[in-house]
Every structure is written in C-alpha cells, then in structure tokens.
Amino acid sequence: MAFAKIQVTGQIRLETGLHIGTSNAFAAIGATDSPVIKDPITNLPIIPGSSIKGKMRTLLAKVYNTTLAEKPGDDGEIISRLFGNSSDKNYKVGRLIFRDAFLTNKDDLDSRDVKSYTEVKFENTIDRITAEANPRQIERAIRDSVFGFELIYEVTDKSQAQVEEDFKVIFDGLKLLELDYLGGSGSRGYGKVVFEDLKANTVFGNYDVSRLNELLTTEV
Amino acid sequence: MKTEYRTFQFSLLSMAPIHIGSGDKYTSREFIYENGYFYFPDMGKFYNRMVEKGYDQKFERFLQERKPRASNNRLISFLLDNRISDRDFGGYRIKETGLETEENDNDSKLGAINEVVKFMRDPFGTPYIPGSSLKGAIRTILMNTNPDWNNKKVVDTRGKRPKENKNMISWGAKKGKEFNDLFNAIRVSDSKPFSNESLILVQKWDCSAKLLKVKPLPLYREAIAPLTKVEFTITTTTAEAATLIEKFEDKALEFYKGYKNFFLKDFPEDKIQDNIDYPIYLGAGSGAWTKTIFKQANGIIQDRHKKPVQTKMKGKGVLKLTKAPMKSVKTTQATRKLIMNNESFYEMGKANFMIREILQ
C-alpha cells in the first residue's frame, strides 16, 4: 500500500497591507472599526488556513471547472479531490491540509523600527453628489510581513498516479493567488501576496519529490 | 492555464503638489524649522531622550504653556531655550521651498507655520499613495463620462437632503442573483513607496471667481513635489472592466474638457496648467467638482453650504491653488514651464498619467 504525506513549505510575503477581518463587538468610539484576525496568545496577525483554502478554491474553480459550479458541491473532480466535496462520496475529505500561517519575521520588522505589526489605515467615501466625506478606519497587517506557509498533500493508492497532475493544480492555485489578493478590500490594493522559497518534502512514507520541486521552480 | 486577468501599468506624473492625507497632523510643537529644513522628529524618540537628559518635566511644561508670541511656542524655541543641540531623533527632514510664509500672521518670518497635515505613510515611515485613493479618482472620471451613470438617477432624493444613489452601479453579493460587481473587477494596487525627499510643504491658496483675488489660508500640507513619478498596477478580471481601463485615457480627457468648460473657464488662464499626458486630479484640496459628478451635483453642493454664513459658497466656489517652486519639463517639441504664471501658483492635486498594458 502506498501512503505518503508531502509537505509544501514556503513563505507568504505581503507586498501590500493585508486585511483578513474579524468581528469586534467592543470597539471604542473613534477606534478601528474593522480589526484583523490575530493570534490570541501573541497578539500578532495571522493568515487562517481557511482564507487561503477558500480563496484558492474559488480561483481554481474558474480555471478547472468545466461547467460553472453554483455551489462548492458542484465543483468538478479535480477541485473536489484536492479540496473535498461533502456531496460527493468519493471525495468527502480532500487531499490537502492547509495550515494557519503565523508571522515569522517579527525580529526583522522590529529592527526596522515598526511600532506595531498592524497599521490603521484611514479611508473615506466621498459622496459624488454632496462631496461629503464618510471616514472609516481599517486595520491591516503591515507590508513586508512574512508568514510561514504550510500545506500537506496526502498520497494514497488512489491518488498515486495523479500526484503530478494535482501539484500542477496546486501551483496554478498559488500563482493565481499571487495575481489575485488574499483577504478583504483587494480591489483597492490590499492583500497582494508573494509565495517565496516553495519546497516540497516527503514527510511520511516514500515518494520521490524531485520532479515536484522541478515543477515548483519553473512554474511559480 | 487561461484567465481573463490583465495587468496595466499606471504611471502617474505629478503636475502640481498632491496631498494624500493619513488622517493625522503635526502640531507646531512637533517639528523643528532650522537651516532651511523642516525636521519632523520621531516624537517617541524625542521624548525618551528628554527623559534621559532630565528635561522631561521642562518639556511637559512647555507643551502646556502658551506664550503670547507664536514663535515661542514652537519646538525649536524649546530646544534653543534649553541649549539642546542634539538633532538625531529619527524621523525625517523636508527642505523648505521658500514659499511657506504666513502672511496673515504678524510673525511673518519663514518657518512660522502652525499645523502641517501629514502625508500617507506605510509602517516604515515611507510615503506612498494608496490604491484606494487612485481608484476613487478613476471611478469619478468613469462615472462622469458614462451617460448611463451621469444622469438624474445618480441622485437619491429620499431622505432629508439629496445624496448619491450608491446602488446605481451594482455592487456586492445579492441573494439569488449572479455576482455582478464591476468595480470589484478593477483592482488598483497601492503605489510603490517613494522617498521623503519627494515631499514639500505647501500652503492652501484660494482664488475667487468674481474678484480674481488670491488669498492664503493657514493650512499646510505635506505634498508630493511637481514632476514626481509614481507607479501603480491595475489588474482587471473581466472583459468589461478591461475595456474601461483601455478607454480610460480618452475618458480622462473627456472629463477634463467638461470640467474646464464647467468650472475652470471662470478663472484666469494663467492659473490653469496645460497637460503633458492625460489629466487626473488626486487627493486633497483639488476641489469638490473633481470629486463629484459635477453636472448632477451642481446646486446640491451649494445648498449644503448655505447655512453657516462664513463658509457660504458663492457661485461654483473658489479655485484651489498652492505655491511650489517653478519647474520645467521637456516635451517632444520644446522645454516648457509647468505653470503659466510668475507667482508659483499650481492647481492643487493636478496630475498626468499614462496607461500601458503589461504583457506576461
């Protein structure tokens, strides 16, 4: 029986400030009205795995679905087998595990004299009839933050022949994420990310990843 | 892999000082005017040093006191009074232009300015222009030049006072309907950060249409100096959005023509600047008509300013100018000045741009 786990590691670098929102029921008057999600222990911003997974899935669905899927359950086979599909008995659990990404370059940021790992951006809407401004404050994880990215791919008897095909899809997904944005307000410049130092590594079982690493360096 | 994504390079060239505010300002006790420079120290570092030197109580007293002469209330007078010669408090310097005088102030020497509105900065202290600012300016031009959007329907007359009908252009997710959000498909990046050396301090000057008199106001802004280049990328995700960006240069010209006929024609020609490329107005102080759908907003904006007599708007209001050093630019034909007058007056917020598709 073939069973292996392939780990893809790398870094997510923020080219522009990133806003992955969370709710804040107790915001003070005049304080940030949309905060970003943070690690409760360190109070540093994080990128939840669910955000990466969800964004990557919808982006890939535009490319790899043959018909327009109305709901995630309608996704085609290629997407379903990677991301899971609750309405398809073959792919109840997908082959990918996304991990939350934590800030890894705190010391580097400290040495560059930043006061906080998030910034508060003041913005406003201007009414195009009355010219009245309606201000808002949005929190962003700061530019040049680096987050540790980790992805686990599961090789089984069934998937063994499809590993390379699957990895092409994964790399396309990462590339699409770089062309798109992660988190909120991306149409006005937030959330431009770059994946750096991507590496595939077999962490359990036997699988030769040299071919995958070749793909990684040429594709991304 | 095929996608509909297309990327454009948006190269902005400032034609006049441009100010994008961060929502914050420096008070007169937060900068040092000395030797031809305005020095904005890192006030956290500054205070720490005062504590080290044992000047913290004196400094706190200085902050609370108000001396009758404005010039004695500035940070430089505190440093001179206490013979503090250190100037390494972090922060940055902006070179004076020599045009920062405060004529209304009886203390009319250079550097006697009060508050300075801060420019937008990233967490490392470098200025940049956020994509949201450029996107708003692009949207204004697109809405002004599209007859489907520039009509009576854009005014929402329900409620106390008329306002913009924000649902005229479909946006956001609607249950049971296909997602149709045109301005989500136009993605404007933040600009690349640029250096503090590109910034100057500029004052607000108003030019009235009737009297044609130009008067200074006690408002100073950190602004990008004329002829600074700033790069953005715009990504479009649908064919419809890509067409809008492809046609945007012509739309900008069309908007400018309309704006000139509607507003600029009431003012002396030497205060208006000619374009090199395609015109756009960005950021603070460029005036309400560059921010609104002016055909529909005309009348409504004036109404809004009716009540307080002091700020009552006469006609279409004043032309907003600023003073900056004169500069020339080489065009294909000749070298020419950016401005037509000899008094260093620029139109606040004016910029030119070009768009080029990046093929990958």
PDB file of C-alpha atoms in Angstrom, chain A:
ATOM      1  CA  MET A   1       0.000   0.000   0.000  1.00  0.00           C
ATOM      2  CA  ALA A   2       1.283   3.406  -0.892  1.00  0.00           C
ATOM      3  CA  PHE A   3       0.767   6.077   1.666  1.00  0.00           C
ATOM      4  CA  ALA A   4       2.810   9.201   1.923  1.00  0.00           C
ATOM      5  CA  LYS A   5       2.476  12.766   3.014  1.00  0.00           C
ATOM      6  CA  ILE A   6       4.099  15.517   1.056  1.00  0.00           C
ATOM      7  CA  GLN A   7       4.634  18.808   2.804  1.00  0.00           C
ATOM      8  CA  VAL A   8       4.898  22.008   0.820  1.00  0.00           C
ATOM      9  CA  THR A   9       6.536  24.782   2.799  1.00  0.00           C
ATOM     10  CA  GLY A  10       7.309  28.332   1.887  1.00  0.00           C
ATOM     11  CA  GLN A  11       6.802  31.916   2.905  1.00  0.00           C
ATOM     12  CA  ILE A  12       3.997  34.303   2.224  1.00  0.00           C
ATOM     13  CA  ARG A  13       5.347  37.816   1.906  1.00  0.00           C
ATOM     14  CA  LEU A  14       2.935  40.733   1.935  1.00  0.00           C
ATOM     15  CA  GLU A  15       3.542  43.208  -0.866  1.00  0.00           C
ATOM     16  CA  THR A  16       0.721  45.427   0.381  1.00  0.00           C
ATOM     17  CA  GLY A  17      -1.088  45.540   3.704  1.00  0.00           C
ATOM     18  CA  LEU A  18      -3.386  42.592   4.333  1.00  0.00           C
ATOM     19  CA  HIS A  19      -6.797  42.725   5.933  1.00  0.00           C
ATOM     20  CA  ILE A  20      -8.390  39.455   6.984  1.00  0.00           C
ATOM     21  CA  GLY A  21     -11.178  40.716   9.118  1.00  0.00           C
ATOM     22  CA  THR A  22     -12.734  39.563  12.316  1.00  0.00           C
ATOM     23  CA  SER A  23     -15.580  40.958  14.299  1.00  0.00           C
ATOM     24  CA  ASN A  24     -15.068  43.360  17.123  1.00  0.00           C
ATOM     25  CA  ALA A  25     -18.150  43.794  19.229  1.00  0.00           C
ATOM     26  CA  PHE A  26     -16.487  46.140  21.684  1.00  0.00           C
ATOM     27  CA  ALA A  27     -14.796  48.707  19.501  1.00  0.00           C
ATOM     28  CA  ALA A  28     -14.382  52.043  21.201  1.00  0.00           C
ATOM     29  CA  ILE A  29     -15.875  55.146  19.654  1.00  0.00           C
ATOM     30  CA  GLY A  30     -13.374  56.558  17.211  1.00  0.00           C
ATOM     31  CA  ALA A  31     -11.262  53.386  17.198  1.00  0.00           C
ATOM     32  CA  THR A  32     -10.597  50.955  14.382  1.00  0.00           C
ATOM     33  CA  ASP A  33     -13.938  49.714  13.146  1.00  0.00           C
ATOM     34  CA  SER A  34     -12.637  46.700  11.264  1.00  0.00           C
ATOM     35  CA  PRO A  35      -9.833  44.847  13.011  1.00  0.00           C
ATOM     36  CA  VAL A  36      -7.790  41.973  11.586  1.00  0.00           C
ATOM     37  CA  ILE A  37      -7.728  38.444  12.949  1.00  0.00           C
ATOM     38  CA  LYS A  38      -4.909  37.869  15.448  1.00  0.00           C
ATOM     39  CA  ASP A  39      -3.349  35.067  17.425  1.00  0.00           C
ATOM     40  CA  PRO A  40      -4.876  35.325  20.920  1.00  0.00           C
ATOM     41  CA  ILE A  41      -1.606  34.432  22.662  1.00  0.00           C
ATOM     42  CA  THR A  42       0.972  36.548  20.851  1.00  0.00           C
ATOM     43  CA  ASN A  43      -1.499  39.125  19.541  1.00  0.00           C
ATOM     44  CA  LEU A  44       0.240  39.012  16.145  1.00  0.00           C
ATOM     45  CA  PRO A  45      -1.746  38.943  12.903  1.00  0.00           C
ATOM     46  CA  ILE A  46      -2.257  35.524  11.316  1.00  0.00           C
ATOM     47  CA  ILE A  47      -3.478  34.198   7.999  1.00  0.00           C
ATOM     48  CA  PRO A  48      -6.009  31.445   8.720  1.00  0.00           C
ATOM     49  CA  GLY A  49      -5.720  28.349   6.568  1.00  0.00           C
ATOM     50  CA  SER A  50      -9.393  28.691   5.737  1.00  0.00           C
ATOM     51  CA  SER A  51      -8.770  32.009   3.984  1.00  0.00           C
ATOM     52  CA  ILE A  52      -6.023  30.543   1.815  1.00  0.00           C
ATOM     53  CA  LYS A  53      -8.036  27.429   1.067  1.00  0.00           C
ATOM     54  CA  GLY A  54     -11.231  29.248   0.223  1.00  0.00           C
ATOM     55  CA  LYS A  55      -9.630  31.856  -1.986  1.00  0.00           C
ATOM     56  CA  MET A  56      -7.512  29.292  -3.796  1.00  0.00           C
ATOM     57  CA  ARG A  57     -10.534  27.072  -4.362  1.00  0.00           C
ATOM     58  CA  THR A  58     -12.692  29.756  -5.960  1.00  0.00           C
ATOM     59  CA  LEU A  59      -9.801  30.916  -8.111  1.00  0.00           C
ATOM     60  CA  LEU A  60      -9.077  27.378  -9.297  1.00  0.00           C
ATOM     61  CA  ALA A  61     -12.774  26.766  -9.897  1.00  0.00           C
ATOM     62  CA  LYS A  62     -12.647  29.488 -12.555  1.00  0.00           C
ATOM     63  CA  VAL A  63      -9.934  27.576 -14.371  1.00  0.00           C
ATOM     64  CA  TYR A  64     -10.508  23.869 -13.740  1.00  0.00           C
ATOM     65  CA  ASN A  65     -14.292  23.531 -13.608  1.00  0.00           C
ATOM     66  CA  THR A  66     -15.760  22.606 -16.965  1.00  0.00           C
ATOM     67  CA  THR A  67     -19.166  23.935 -16.033  1.00  0.00           C
ATOM     68  CA  LEU A  68     -19.997  26.828 -13.750  1.00  0.00           C
ATOM     69  CA  ALA A  69     -20.468  25.455 -10.243  1.00  0.00           C
ATOM     70  CA  GLU A  70     -23.335  27.057  -8.371  1.00  0.00           C
ATOM     71  CA  LYS A  71     -22.140  25.759  -5.034  1.00  0.00           C
ATOM     72  CA  PRO A  72     -18.923  24.119  -3.827  1.00  0.00           C
ATOM     73  CA  GLY A  73     -20.695  20.753  -4.050  1.00  0.00           C
ATOM     74  CA  ASP A  74     -20.880  21.159  -7.818  1.00  0.00           C
ATOM     75  CA  ASP A  75     -17.133  21.526  -8.251  1.00  0.00           C
ATOM     76  CA  GLY A  76     -15.515  19.234 -10.783  1.00  0.00           C
ATOM     77  CA  GLU A  77     -13.421  16.215  -9.965  1.00  0.00           C
ATOM     78  CA  ILE A  78     -10.062  17.955  -9.999  1.00  0.00           C
ATOM     79  CA  ILE A  79     -11.131  20.541  -7.417  1.00  0.00           C
ATOM     80  CA  SER A  80     -13.145  18.081  -5.338  1.00  0.00           C
ATOM     81  CA  ARG A  81     -10.372  15.578  -4.875  1.00  0.00           C
ATOM     82  CA  LEU A  82      -7.996  18.269  -3.646  1.00  0.00           C
ATOM     83  CA  PHE A  83     -10.315  20.387  -1.533  1.00  0.00           C
ATOM     84  CA  GLY A  84     -13.016  17.868  -0.589  1.00  0.00           C
ATOM     85  CA  ASN A  85     -16.648  17.759  -1.517  1.00  0.00           C
ATOM     86  CA  SER A  86     -19.330  16.965   1.026  1.00  0.00           C
ATOM     87  CA  SER A  87     -21.833  15.932  -1.621  1.00  0.00           C
ATOM     88  CA  ASP A  88     -19.522  13.516  -3.434  1.00  0.00           C
ATOM     89  CA  LYS A  89     -18.990  10.205  -1.657  1.00  0.00           C
ATOM     90  CA  ASN A  90     -15.558   9.646  -3.254  1.00  0.00           C
ATOM     91  CA  TYR A  91     -14.087  12.904  -2.034  1.00  0.00           C
ATOM     92  CA  LYS A  92     -15.691  13.582   1.341  1.00  0.00           C
ATOM     93  CA  VAL A  93     -12.249  14.576   2.588  1.00  0.00           C
ATOM     94  CA  GLY A  94      -9.874  16.312   0.220  1.00  0.00           C
ATOM     95  CA  ARG A  95      -6.212  15.519  -0.219  1.00  0.00           C
ATOM     96  CA  LEU A  96      -4.978  18.877   1.015  1.00  0.00           C
ATOM     97  CA  ILE A  97      -4.495  20.188   4.527  1.00  0.00           C
ATOM     98  CA  PHE A  98      -3.939  23.920   4.833  1.00  0.00           C
ATOM     99  CA  ARG A  99      -2.295  25.256   7.961  1.00  0.00           C
ATOM    100  CA  ASP A 100      -2.747  28.629   9.572  1.00  0.00           C
ATOM    101  CA  ALA A 101       0.177  30.870   8.692  1.00  0.00           C
ATOM    102  CA  PHE A 102       1.922  32.687  11.525  1.00  0.00           C
ATOM    103  CA  LEU A 103       4.122  35.739  11.385  1.00  0.00           C
ATOM    104  CA  THR A 104       7.757  34.647  11.186  1.00  0.00           C
ATOM    105  CA  ASN A 105       9.796  37.810  10.708  1.00  0.00           C
ATOM    106  CA  LYS A 106       8.911  39.689  13.879  1.00  0.00           C
ATOM    107  CA  ASP A 107      12.572  40.351  14.676  1.00  0.00           C
ATOM    108  CA  ASP A 108      13.307  41.675  11.224  1.00  0.00           C
ATOM    109  CA  LEU A 109      10.332  44.039  11.461  1.00  0.00           C
ATOM    110  CA  ASP A 110      11.461  45.149  14.915  1.00  0.00           C
ATOM    111  CA  SER A 111      14.886  46.016  13.578  1.00  0.00           C
ATOM    112  CA  ARG A 112      13.215  48.273  11.031  1.00  0.00           C
ATOM    113  CA  ASP A 113      11.615  50.370  13.760  1.00  0.00           C
ATOM    114  CA  VAL A 114       7.988  49.499  13.290  1.00  0.00           C
ATOM    115  CA  LYS A 115       5.759  50.477  16.171  1.00  0.00           C
ATOM    116  CA  SER A 116       3.190  47.761  15.684  1.00  0.00           C
ATOM    117  CA  TYR A 117       2.651  44.765  13.427  1.00  0.00           C
ATOM    118  CA  THR A 118      -0.606  46.162  12.187  1.00  0.00           C
ATOM    119  CA  GLU A 119      -1.310  49.608  10.825  1.00  0.00           C
ATOM    120  CA  VAL A 120      -4.552  51.555  10.905  1.00  0.00           C
ATOM    121  CA  LYS A 121      -5.433  52.997   7.544  1.00  0.00           C
ATOM    122  CA  PHE A 122      -7.778  55.962   7.440  1.00  0.00           C
ATOM    123  CA  GLU A 123     -10.001  55.936   4.404  1.00  0.00           C
ATOM    124  CA  ASN A 124     -13.145  57.706   3.401  1.00  0.00           C
ATOM    125  CA  THR A 125     -16.011  57.554   0.983  1.00  0.00           C
ATOM    126  CA  ILE A 126     -16.858  60.741  -0.855  1.00  0.00           C
ATOM    127  CA  ASP A 127     -20.467  61.131  -1.827  1.00  0.00           C
ATOM    128  CA  ARG A 128     -20.391  62.011  -5.522  1.00  0.00           C
ATOM    129  CA  ILE A 129     -23.349  64.347  -5.223  1.00  0.00           C
ATOM    130  CA  THR A 130     -22.726  66.219  -1.984  1.00  0.00           C
ATOM    131  CA  ALA A 131     -18.938  65.746  -1.773  1.00  0.00           C
ATOM    132  CA  GLU A 132     -19.400  64.800   1.876  1.00  0.00           C
ATOM    133  CA  ALA A 133     -16.753  62.513   3.295  1.00  0.00           C
ATOM    134  CA  ASN A 134     -17.605  59.493   5.386  1.00  0.00           C
ATOM    135  CA  PRO A 135     -14.434  58.306   7.102  1.00  0.00           C
ATOM    136  CA  ARG A 136     -13.547  54.790   8.228  1.00  0.00           C
ATOM    137  CA  GLN A 137     -10.537  53.132   9.842  1.00  0.00           C
ATOM    138  CA  ILE A 138      -9.311  49.758   8.738  1.00  0.00           C
ATOM    139  CA  GLU A 139      -6.591  47.698  10.335  1.00  0.00           C
ATOM    140  CA  ARG A 140      -4.048  45.918   8.118  1.00  0.00           C
ATOM    141  CA  ALA A 141      -1.182  43.529   8.743  1.00  0.00           C
ATOM    142  CA  ILE A 142       1.774  45.590   7.577  1.00  0.00           C
ATOM    143  CA  ARG A 143       3.622  45.344   4.284  1.00  0.00           C
ATOM    144  CA  ASP A 144       6.766  43.169   4.282  1.00  0.00           C
ATOM    145  CA  SER A 145       5.387  40.829   6.935  1.00  0.00           C
ATOM    146  CA  VAL A 146       6.347  37.216   6.266  1.00  0.00           C
ATOM    147  CA  PHE A 147       4.135  34.295   7.222  1.00  0.00           C
ATOM    148  CA  GLY A 148       5.138  30.627   7.311  1.00  0.00           C
ATOM    149  CA  PHE A 149       3.120  28.733   4.722  1.00  0.00           C
ATOM    150  CA  GLU A 150       2.495  25.008   5.057  1.00  0.00           C
ATOM    151  CA  LEU A 151       0.424  22.605   3.007  1.00  0.00           C
ATOM    152  CA  ILE A 152       0.131  18.822   3.387  1.00  0.00           C
ATOM    153  CA  TYR A 153      -0.758  16.633   0.438  1.00  0.00           C
ATOM    154  CA  GLU A 154      -1.777  13.041   1.028  1.00  0.00           C
ATOM    155  CA  VAL A 155      -0.633  10.308  -1.378  1.00  0.00           C
ATOM    156  CA  THR A 156      -2.760   7.152  -1.330  1.00  0.00           C
ATOM    157  CA  ASP A 157      -3.149   4.179  -3.670  1.00  0.00           C
ATOM    158  CA  LYS A 158      -5.903   6.047  -5.425  1.00  0.00           C
ATOM    159  CA  SER A 159      -4.031   9.285  -5.855  1.00  0.00           C
ATOM    160  CA  GLN A 160      -0.617   7.913  -6.648  1.00  0.00           C
ATOM    161  CA  ALA A 161      -0.975   8.265 -10.409  1.00  0.00           C
ATOM    162  CA  GLN A 162      -2.407  11.761 -10.071  1.00  0.00           C
ATOM    163  CA  VAL A 163       0.215  13.373  -7.856  1.00  0.00           C
ATOM    164  CA  GLU A 164       1.908  15.355 -10.581  1.00  0.00           C
ATOM    165  CA  GLU A 165      -1.363  16.457 -12.075  1.00  0.00           C
ATOM    166  CA  ASP A 166      -2.549  17.560  -8.636  1.00  0.00           C
ATOM    167  CA  PHE A 167       0.612  19.502  -7.964  1.00  0.00           C
ATOM    168  CA  LYS A 168       0.230  21.358 -11.244  1.00  0.00           C
ATOM    169  CA  VAL A 169      -3.175  22.447  -9.970  1.00  0.00           C
ATOM    170  CA  ILE A 170      -1.736  23.458  -6.591  1.00  0.00           C
ATOM    171  CA  PHE A 171       0.995  25.533  -8.213  1.00  0.00           C
ATOM    172  CA  ASP A 172      -1.535  27.146 -10.510  1.00  0.00           C
ATOM    173  CA  GLY A 173      -3.518  27.959  -7.404  1.00  0.00           C
ATOM    174  CA  LEU A 174      -0.540  29.645  -5.764  1.00  0.00           C
ATOM    175  CA  LYS A 175       0.190  31.560  -8.934  1.00  0.00           C
ATOM    176  CA  LEU A 176      -3.424  32.684  -9.167  1.00  0.00           C
ATOM    177  CA  LEU A 177      -3.275  33.836  -5.555  1.00  0.00           C
ATOM    178  CA  GLU A 178      -0.289  35.998  -6.419  1.00  0.00           C
ATOM    179  CA  LEU A 179      -2.225  37.513  -9.320  1.00  0.00           C
ATOM    180  CA  ASP A 180      -5.257  37.992  -7.126  1.00  0.00           C
ATOM    181  CA  TYR A 181      -5.493  39.053  -3.500  1.00  0.00           C
ATOM    182  CA  LEU A 182      -5.872  37.449  -0.124  1.00  0.00           C
ATOM    183  CA  GLY A 183      -8.334  38.813   2.408  1.00  0.00           C
ATOM    184  CA  GLY A 184     -10.582  41.831   2.127  1.00  0.00           C
ATOM    185  CA  SER A 185     -10.639  45.036   0.069  1.00  0.00           C
ATOM    186  CA  GLY A 186      -8.315  43.634  -2.594  1.00  0.00           C
ATOM    187  CA  SER A 187      -9.790  45.731  -5.358  1.00  0.00           C
ATOM    188  CA  ARG A 188      -8.273  48.799  -3.721  1.00  0.00           C
ATOM    189  CA  GLY A 189      -4.822  47.412  -3.285  1.00  0.00           C
ATOM    190  CA  TYR A 190      -4.922  45.260  -0.158  1.00  0.00           C
ATOM    191  CA  GLY A 191      -3.609  41.724   0.170  1.00  0.00           C
ATOM    192  CA  LYS A 192      -1.087  41.353  -2.640  1.00  0.00           C
ATOM    193  CA  VAL A 193       0.961  38.332  -1.599  1.00  0.00           C
ATOM    194  CA  VAL A 194       4.028  36.561  -2.952  1.00  0.00           C
ATOM    195  CA  PHE A 195       4.970  32.960  -2.268  1.00  0.00           C
ATOM    196  CA  GLU A 196       8.690  32.525  -1.702  1.00  0.00           C
ATOM    197  CA  ASP A 197      11.065  29.593  -1.187  1.00  0.00           C
ATOM    198  CA  LEU A 198       8.490  26.948  -2.023  1.00  0.00           C
ATOM    199  CA  LYS A 199       9.719  23.459  -1.400  1.00  0.00           C
ATOM    200  CA  ALA A 200       8.080  20.035  -1.468  1.00  0.00           C
ATOM    201  CA  ASN A 201       9.245  17.476   1.025  1.00  0.00           C
ATOM    202  CA  THR A 202       8.106  13.929   1.772  1.00  0.00           C
ATOM    203  CA  VAL A 203       7.465  13.870   5.496  1.00  0.00           C
ATOM    204  CA  PHE A 204       5.928  10.386   5.754  1.00  0.00           C
ATOM    205  CA  GLY A 205       6.277   7.280   3.574  1.00  0.00           C
ATOM    206  CA  ASN A 206       8.178   7.189   0.345  1.00  0.00           C
ATOM    207  CA  TYR A 207       7.654   9.485  -2.559  1.00  0.00           C
ATOM    208  CA  ASP A 208      10.308  10.994  -4.762  1.00  0.00           C
ATOM    209  CA  VAL A 209       9.649  14.731  -4.808  1.00  0.00           C
ATOM    210  CA  SER A 210      12.497  15.768  -7.139  1.00  0.00           C
ATOM    211  CA  ARG A 211      10.103  16.043 -10.073  1.00  0.00           C
ATOM    212  CA  LEU A 212       7.691  18.175  -8.000  1.00  0.00           C
ATOM    213  CA  ASN A 213      10.438  20.530  -6.918  1.00  0.00           C
ATOM    214  CA  GLU A 214      11.422  20.933 -10.542  1.00  0.00           C
ATOM    215  CA  LEU A 215       7.838  21.906 -11.302  1.00  0.00           C
ATOM    216  CA  LEU A 216       7.874  24.373  -8.412  1.00  0.00           C
ATOM    217  CA  THR A 217      10.894  26.262  -9.594  1.00  0.00           C
ATOM    218  CA  THR A 218       9.690  26.504 -13.176  1.00  0.00           C
ATOM    219  CA  GLU A 219       6.018  27.234 -12.540  1.00  0.00           C
ATOM    220  CA  VAL A 220       5.991  29.739  -9.721  1.00  0.00           C
TER     221      VAL A 220
END
